[in-house]
CSV table of C-alpha atoms and ligand atoms in Angstrom, one decimal:
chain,number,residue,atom,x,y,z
A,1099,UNK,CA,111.4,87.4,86.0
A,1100,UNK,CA,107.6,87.4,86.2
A,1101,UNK,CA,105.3,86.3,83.2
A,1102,UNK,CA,102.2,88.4,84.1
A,1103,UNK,CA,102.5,91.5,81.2
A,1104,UNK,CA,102.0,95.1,82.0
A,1105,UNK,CA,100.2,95.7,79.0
A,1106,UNK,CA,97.0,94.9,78.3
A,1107,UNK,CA,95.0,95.2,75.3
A,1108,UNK,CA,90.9,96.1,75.9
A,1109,UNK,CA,88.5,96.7,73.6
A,1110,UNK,CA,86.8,100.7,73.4
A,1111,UNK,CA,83.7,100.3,76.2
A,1112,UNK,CA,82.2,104.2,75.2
A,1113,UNK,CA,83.2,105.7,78.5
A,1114,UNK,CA,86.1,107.9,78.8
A,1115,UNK,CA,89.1,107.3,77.3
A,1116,UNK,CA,92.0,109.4,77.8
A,1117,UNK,CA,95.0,109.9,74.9
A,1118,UNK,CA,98.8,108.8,76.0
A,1119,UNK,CA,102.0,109.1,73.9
A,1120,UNK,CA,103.4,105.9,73.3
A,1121,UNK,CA,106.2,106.7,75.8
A,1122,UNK,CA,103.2,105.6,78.5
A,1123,UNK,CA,103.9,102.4,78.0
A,1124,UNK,CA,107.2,102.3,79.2
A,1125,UNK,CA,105.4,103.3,82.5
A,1126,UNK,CA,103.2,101.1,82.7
A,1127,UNK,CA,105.8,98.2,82.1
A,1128,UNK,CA,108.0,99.1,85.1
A,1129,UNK,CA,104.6,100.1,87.6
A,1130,UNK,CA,102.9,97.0,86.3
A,1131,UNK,CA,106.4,94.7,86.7
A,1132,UNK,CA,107.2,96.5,90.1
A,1133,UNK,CA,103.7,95.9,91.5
A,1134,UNK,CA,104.4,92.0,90.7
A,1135,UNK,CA,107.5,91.9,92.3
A,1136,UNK,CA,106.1,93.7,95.2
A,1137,UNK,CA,103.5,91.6,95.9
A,1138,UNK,CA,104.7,88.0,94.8
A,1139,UNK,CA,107.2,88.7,97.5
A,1140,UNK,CA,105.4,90.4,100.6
A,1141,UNK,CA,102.5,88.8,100.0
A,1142,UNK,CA,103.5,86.3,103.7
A,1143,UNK,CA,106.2,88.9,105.0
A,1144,UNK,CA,102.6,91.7,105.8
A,1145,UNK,CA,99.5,91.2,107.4
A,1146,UNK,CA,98.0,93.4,104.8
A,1147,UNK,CA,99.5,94.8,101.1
A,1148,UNK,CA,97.8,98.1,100.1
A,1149,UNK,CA,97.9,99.6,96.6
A,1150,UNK,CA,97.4,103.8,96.2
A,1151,UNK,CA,97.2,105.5,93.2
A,1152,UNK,CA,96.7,109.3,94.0
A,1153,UNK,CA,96.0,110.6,90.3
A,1154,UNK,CA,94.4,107.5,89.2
A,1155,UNK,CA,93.0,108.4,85.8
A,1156,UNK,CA,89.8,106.7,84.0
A,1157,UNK,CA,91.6,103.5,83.5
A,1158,UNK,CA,92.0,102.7,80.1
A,1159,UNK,CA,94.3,105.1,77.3
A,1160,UNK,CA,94.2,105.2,73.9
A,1161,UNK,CA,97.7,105.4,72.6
A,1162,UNK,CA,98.1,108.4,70.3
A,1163,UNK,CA,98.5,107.8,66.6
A,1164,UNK,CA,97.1,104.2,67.0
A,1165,UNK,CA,93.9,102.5,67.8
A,1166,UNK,CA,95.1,100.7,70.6
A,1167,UNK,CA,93.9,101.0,73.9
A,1168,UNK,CA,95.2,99.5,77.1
A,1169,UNK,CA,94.2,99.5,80.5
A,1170,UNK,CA,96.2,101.9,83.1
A,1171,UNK,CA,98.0,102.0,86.4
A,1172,UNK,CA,95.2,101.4,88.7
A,1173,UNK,CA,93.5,98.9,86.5
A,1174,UNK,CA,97.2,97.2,85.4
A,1175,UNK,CA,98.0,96.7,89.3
A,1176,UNK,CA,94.7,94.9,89.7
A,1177,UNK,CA,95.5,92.6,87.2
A,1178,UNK,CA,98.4,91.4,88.7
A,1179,UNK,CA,98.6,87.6,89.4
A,1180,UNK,CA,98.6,88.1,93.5
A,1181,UNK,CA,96.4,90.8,94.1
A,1182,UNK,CA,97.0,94.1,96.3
A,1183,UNK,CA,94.3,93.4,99.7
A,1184,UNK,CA,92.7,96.9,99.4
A,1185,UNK,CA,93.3,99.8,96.5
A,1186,UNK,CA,92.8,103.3,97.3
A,1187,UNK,CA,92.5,105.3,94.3
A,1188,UNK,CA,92.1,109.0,93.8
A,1189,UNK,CA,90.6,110.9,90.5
A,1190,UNK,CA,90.2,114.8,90.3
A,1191,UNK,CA,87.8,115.0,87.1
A,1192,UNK,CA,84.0,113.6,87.3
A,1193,UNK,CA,83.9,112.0,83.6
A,1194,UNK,CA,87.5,109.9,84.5
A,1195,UNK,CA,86.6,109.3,87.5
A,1196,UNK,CA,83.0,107.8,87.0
A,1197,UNK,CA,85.0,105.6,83.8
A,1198,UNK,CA,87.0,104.6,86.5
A,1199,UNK,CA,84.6,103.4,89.4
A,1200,UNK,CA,82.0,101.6,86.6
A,1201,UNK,CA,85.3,100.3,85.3
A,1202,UNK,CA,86.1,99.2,88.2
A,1203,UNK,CA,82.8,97.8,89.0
A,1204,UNK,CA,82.5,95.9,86.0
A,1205,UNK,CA,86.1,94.5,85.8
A,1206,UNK,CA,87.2,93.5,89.3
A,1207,UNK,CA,83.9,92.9,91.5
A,1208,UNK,CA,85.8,91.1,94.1
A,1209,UNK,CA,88.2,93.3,94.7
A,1210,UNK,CA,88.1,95.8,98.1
A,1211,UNK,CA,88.4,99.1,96.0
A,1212,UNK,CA,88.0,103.0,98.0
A,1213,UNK,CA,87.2,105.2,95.5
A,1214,UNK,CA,87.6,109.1,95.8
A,1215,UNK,CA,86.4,112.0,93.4
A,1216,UNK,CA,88.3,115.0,93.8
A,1217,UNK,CA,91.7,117.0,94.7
A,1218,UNK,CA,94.0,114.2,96.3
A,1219,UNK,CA,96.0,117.2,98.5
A,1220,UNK,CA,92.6,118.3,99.7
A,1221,UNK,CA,91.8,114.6,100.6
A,1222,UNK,CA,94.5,113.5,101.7
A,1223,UNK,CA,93.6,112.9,105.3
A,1224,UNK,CA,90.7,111.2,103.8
A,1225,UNK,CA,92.7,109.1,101.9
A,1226,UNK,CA,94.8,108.1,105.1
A,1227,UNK,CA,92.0,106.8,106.8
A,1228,UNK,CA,91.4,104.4,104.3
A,1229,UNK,CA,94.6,102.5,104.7
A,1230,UNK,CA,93.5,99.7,107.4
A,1231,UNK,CA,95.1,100.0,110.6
A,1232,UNK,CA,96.8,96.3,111.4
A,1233,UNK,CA,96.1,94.9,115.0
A,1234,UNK,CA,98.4,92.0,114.3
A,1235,UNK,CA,102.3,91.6,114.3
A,1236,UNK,CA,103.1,91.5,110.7
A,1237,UNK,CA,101.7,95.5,109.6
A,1238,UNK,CA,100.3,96.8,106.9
A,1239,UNK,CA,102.7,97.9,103.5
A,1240,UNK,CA,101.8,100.3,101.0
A,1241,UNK,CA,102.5,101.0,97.4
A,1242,UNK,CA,102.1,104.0,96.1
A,1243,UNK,CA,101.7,105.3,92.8
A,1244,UNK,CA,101.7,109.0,92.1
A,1245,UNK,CA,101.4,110.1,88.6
A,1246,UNK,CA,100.5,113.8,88.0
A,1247,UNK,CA,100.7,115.6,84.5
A,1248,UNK,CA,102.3,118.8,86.2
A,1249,UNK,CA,104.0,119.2,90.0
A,1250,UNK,CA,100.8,119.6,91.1
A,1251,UNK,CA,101.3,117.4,93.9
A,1252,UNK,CA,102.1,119.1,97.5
A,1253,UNK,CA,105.0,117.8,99.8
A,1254,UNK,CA,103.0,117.9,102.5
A,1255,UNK,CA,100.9,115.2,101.0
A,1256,UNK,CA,103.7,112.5,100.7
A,1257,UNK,CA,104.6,113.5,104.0
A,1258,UNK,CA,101.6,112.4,105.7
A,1259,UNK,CA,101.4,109.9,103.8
A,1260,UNK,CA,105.1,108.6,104.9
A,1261,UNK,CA,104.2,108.6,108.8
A,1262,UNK,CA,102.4,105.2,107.4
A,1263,UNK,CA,104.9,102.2,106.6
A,1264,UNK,CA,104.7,103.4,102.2
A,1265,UNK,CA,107.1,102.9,99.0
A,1266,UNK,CA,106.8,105.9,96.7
A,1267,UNK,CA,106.8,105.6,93.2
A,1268,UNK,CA,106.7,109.5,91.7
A,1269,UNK,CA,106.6,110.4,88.7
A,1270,UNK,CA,108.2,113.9,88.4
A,1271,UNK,CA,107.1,116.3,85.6
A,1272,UNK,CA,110.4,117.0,85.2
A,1273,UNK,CA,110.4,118.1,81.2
A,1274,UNK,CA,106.4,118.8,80.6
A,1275,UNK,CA,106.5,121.1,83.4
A,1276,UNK,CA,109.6,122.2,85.4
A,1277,UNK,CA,111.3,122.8,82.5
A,1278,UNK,CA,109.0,123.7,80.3
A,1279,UNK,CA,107.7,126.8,83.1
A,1280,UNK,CA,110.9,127.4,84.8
A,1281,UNK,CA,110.8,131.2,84.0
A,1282,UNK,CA,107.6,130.8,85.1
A,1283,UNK,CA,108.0,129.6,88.4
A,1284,UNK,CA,111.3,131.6,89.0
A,1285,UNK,CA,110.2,135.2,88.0
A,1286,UNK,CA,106.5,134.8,89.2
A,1287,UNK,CA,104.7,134.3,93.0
A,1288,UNK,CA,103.3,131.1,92.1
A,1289,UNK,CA,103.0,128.9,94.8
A,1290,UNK,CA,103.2,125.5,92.9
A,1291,UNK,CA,107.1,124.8,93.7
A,1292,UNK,CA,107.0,126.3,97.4
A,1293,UNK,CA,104.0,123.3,98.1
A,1294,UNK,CA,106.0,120.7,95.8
A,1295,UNK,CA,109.2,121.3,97.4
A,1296,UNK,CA,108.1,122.2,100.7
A,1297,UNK,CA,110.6,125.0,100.5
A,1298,UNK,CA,109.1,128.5,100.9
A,1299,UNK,CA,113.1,130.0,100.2
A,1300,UNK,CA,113.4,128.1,97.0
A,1301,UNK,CA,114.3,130.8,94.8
A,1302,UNK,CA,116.9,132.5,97.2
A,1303,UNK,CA,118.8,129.0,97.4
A,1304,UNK,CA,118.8,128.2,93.7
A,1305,UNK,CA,120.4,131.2,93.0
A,1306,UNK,CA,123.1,130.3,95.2
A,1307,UNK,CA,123.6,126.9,93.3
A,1308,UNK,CA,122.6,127.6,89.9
A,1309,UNK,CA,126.2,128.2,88.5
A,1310,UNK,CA,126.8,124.5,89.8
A,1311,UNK,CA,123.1,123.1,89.2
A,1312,UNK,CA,120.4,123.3,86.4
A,1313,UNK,CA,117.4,123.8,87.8
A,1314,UNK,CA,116.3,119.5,87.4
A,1315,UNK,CA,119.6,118.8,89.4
A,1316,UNK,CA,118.5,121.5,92.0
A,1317,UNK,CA,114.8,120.0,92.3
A,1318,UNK,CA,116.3,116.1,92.4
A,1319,UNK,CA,118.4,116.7,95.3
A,1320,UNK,CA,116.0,118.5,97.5
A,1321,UNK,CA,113.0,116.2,96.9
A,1322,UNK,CA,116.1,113.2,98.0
A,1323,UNK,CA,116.6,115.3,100.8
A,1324,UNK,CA,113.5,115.7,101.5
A,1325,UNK,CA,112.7,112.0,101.5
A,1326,UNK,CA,115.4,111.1,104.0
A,1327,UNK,CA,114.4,113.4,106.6
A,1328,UNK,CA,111.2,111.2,106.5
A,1329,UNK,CA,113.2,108.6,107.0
A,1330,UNK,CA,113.7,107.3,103.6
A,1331,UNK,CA,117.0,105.3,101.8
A,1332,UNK,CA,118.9,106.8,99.6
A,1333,UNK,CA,117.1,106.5,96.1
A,1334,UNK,CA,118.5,104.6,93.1
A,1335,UNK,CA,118.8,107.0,89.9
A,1336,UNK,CA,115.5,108.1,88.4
A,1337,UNK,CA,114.6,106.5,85.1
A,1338,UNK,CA,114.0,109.1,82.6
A,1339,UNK,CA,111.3,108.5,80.1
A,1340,UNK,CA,111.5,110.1,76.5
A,1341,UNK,CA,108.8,111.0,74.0
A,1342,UNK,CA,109.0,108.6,71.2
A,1343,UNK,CA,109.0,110.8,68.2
A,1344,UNK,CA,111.4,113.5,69.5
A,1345,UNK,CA,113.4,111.8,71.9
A,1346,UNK,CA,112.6,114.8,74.5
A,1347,UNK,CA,112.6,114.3,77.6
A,1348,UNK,CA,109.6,114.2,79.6
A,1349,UNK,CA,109.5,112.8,83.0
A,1350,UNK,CA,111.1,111.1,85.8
A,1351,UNK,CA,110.4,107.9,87.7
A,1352,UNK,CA,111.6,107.8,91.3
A,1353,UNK,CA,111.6,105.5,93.7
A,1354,UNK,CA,111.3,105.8,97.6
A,1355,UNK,CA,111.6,103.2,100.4
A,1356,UNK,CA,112.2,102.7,103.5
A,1357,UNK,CA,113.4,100.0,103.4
A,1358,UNK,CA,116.7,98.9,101.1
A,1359,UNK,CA,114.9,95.9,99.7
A,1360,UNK,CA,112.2,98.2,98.2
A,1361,UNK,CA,115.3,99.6,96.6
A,1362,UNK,CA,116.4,96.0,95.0
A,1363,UNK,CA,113.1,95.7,93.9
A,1364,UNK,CA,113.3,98.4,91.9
A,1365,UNK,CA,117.0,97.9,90.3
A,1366,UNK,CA,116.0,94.3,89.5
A,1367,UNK,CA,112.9,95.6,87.6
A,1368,UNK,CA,115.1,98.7,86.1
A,1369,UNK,CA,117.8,96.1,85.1
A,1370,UNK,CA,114.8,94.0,83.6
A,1371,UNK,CA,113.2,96.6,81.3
A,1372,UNK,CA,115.1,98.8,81.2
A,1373,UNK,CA,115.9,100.0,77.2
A,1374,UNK,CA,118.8,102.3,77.5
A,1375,UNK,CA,117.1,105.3,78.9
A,1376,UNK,CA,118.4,105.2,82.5
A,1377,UNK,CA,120.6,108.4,84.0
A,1378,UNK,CA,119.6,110.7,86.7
A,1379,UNK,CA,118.3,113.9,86.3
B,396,SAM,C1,99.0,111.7,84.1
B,396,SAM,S1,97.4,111.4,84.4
B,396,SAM,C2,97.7,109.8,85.2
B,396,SAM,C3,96.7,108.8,84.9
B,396,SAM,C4,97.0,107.4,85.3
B,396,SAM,N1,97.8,107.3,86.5
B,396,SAM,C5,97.6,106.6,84.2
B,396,SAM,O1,98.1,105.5,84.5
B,396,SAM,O2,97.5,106.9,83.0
B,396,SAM,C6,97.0,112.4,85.8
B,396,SAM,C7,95.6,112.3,86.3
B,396,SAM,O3,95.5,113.0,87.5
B,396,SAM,C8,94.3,113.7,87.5
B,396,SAM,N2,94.5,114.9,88.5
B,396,SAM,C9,95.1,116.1,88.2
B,396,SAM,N3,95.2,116.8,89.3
B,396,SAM,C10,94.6,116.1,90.3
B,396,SAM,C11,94.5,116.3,91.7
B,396,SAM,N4,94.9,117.4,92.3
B,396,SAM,N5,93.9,115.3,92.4
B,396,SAM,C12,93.5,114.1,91.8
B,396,SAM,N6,93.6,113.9,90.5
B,396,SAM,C13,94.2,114.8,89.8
B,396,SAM,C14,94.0,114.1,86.1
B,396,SAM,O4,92.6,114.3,85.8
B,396,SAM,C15,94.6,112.8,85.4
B,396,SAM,O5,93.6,111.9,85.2
């Protein structure tokens, strides 16, 4: 397996600098190992290799209950040994965002960075036109990253996104907020799981399943199903990540391709790290 190491130690620069639990760095390990793998290996097989990271953050985190701060997706997957040929990365709050960009700035000069400062499902056809359009054989492949706190993040966004040749890697809210707001979400009008799901009648078909499904199973299988009526492979499982001090769970990582070998990928690098917390939800 690859040397390079997700996790990397900074110093505190004074800008913004954004508390994770310690759990984070499990995600960073497997974005940071899968972005190797990725690129090490398409690096000749694509005319272009793009890198998005639709809720980007400021950059670096502070891990909670230490004093150690590390860098973060965007700023991990430009640190990666064969570098991404453009990154796309999308920030919703001014003070991460402007931690970001001078972070940016500072750290990776060289690098062809596209930089956007607000709602990434407002943007999104923004965002799109960012993502070079290849006029030679090989094509252009995208990563992307998408790492909200909540489901905040609309179907119809991935959607567009998919009509471009892109590998998913979502993280799902699944404990912090699905379950956490179920009653929420069932007994109000919110609109939040209608846009995630792209499902307008998702309450009338739960309750048809809910005596064979909890509410997690129920949201897996439609975001799969989803994904293949874009035209996605069948996912592997989605690696659950705990909190560290109660062992709760928290989120989800899934995977999308597709393509199968975007699949091995992702086994090889779930086989690699992985520390006993893989199941589906
Ligand atoms: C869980 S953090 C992820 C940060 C980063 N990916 C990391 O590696 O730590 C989610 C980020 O998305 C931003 N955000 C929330 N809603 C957003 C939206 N609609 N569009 C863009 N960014 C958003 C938040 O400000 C926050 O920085």
């Amino acid at each position: 397996m690859p040397n390079f190491s997700p996790i990397i130690s900074v110093q505190n620069d004074g800008l913004t600098i954004p508390e994770v639990g310690p759990w984070a760095e499990r995600k960073y390990s497997l974005l940071g190992a899968y972005c190797d793998i990725f690129t090490s290996s398409m690096k000749n097989k694509w005319d272009k290799l793009i890198y998005l990271d639709l809720f980007a953050g400021a950059g670096y985190a502070k891990i909670k209950g230490s004093e150690k701060i590390i860098k973060t997706s965007s700023l991990i997957s430009m640190s990666i040994p064969n570098v991404f040929n453009k990154y796309i990365l999308s920030e919703m709050d001014n003070s991460k965002f402007s931690s970001l960009s001078e972070r940016v700035n500072r750290e990776y000069p060289n690098l062809d960075v596209c930089l956007f400062n607000g709602d990434t499902n407002k943007n999104i056809d923004s965002i799109i036109s960012e993502i070079p359009k290849s006029t030679l054989e090989k094509g252009v492949l995208c990563f992307c990253f998408v790492d909200p706190f909540s489901i905040n993040l609309d179907f119809t966004t991935i959607e567009k996104l998919a009509r471009n040749r892109v590998d998913f890697l979502i993280l799902f809210a699944t404990g912090m907020d699905i379950n956490r707001n179920k009653g929420i979400y069932f007994e109000g009008d919110d609109e939040k799981v209608e846009k995630f799901l792209k499902s307008p009648n998702w309450r009338d078909e739960y309750k048809k399943v809910a005596d064979k499904q909890t509410i997690l199973d129920y949201f897996a299988c439609k975001y799969d199903e989803n994904m293949l009526y874009l035209k996605y492979v069948k996912p592997e499982r989605k690696q659950q990540i705990r909190s560290s001090d109660k062992n709760l769970p928290l989120y989800h990582l899934a995977f999308y391709s597709k393509h199968k070998l975007g699949n091995e990928f992702w086994k090889k690098i779930l086989r690699y790290g992985n520390n006993g917390q893989l199941d589906l939800f």
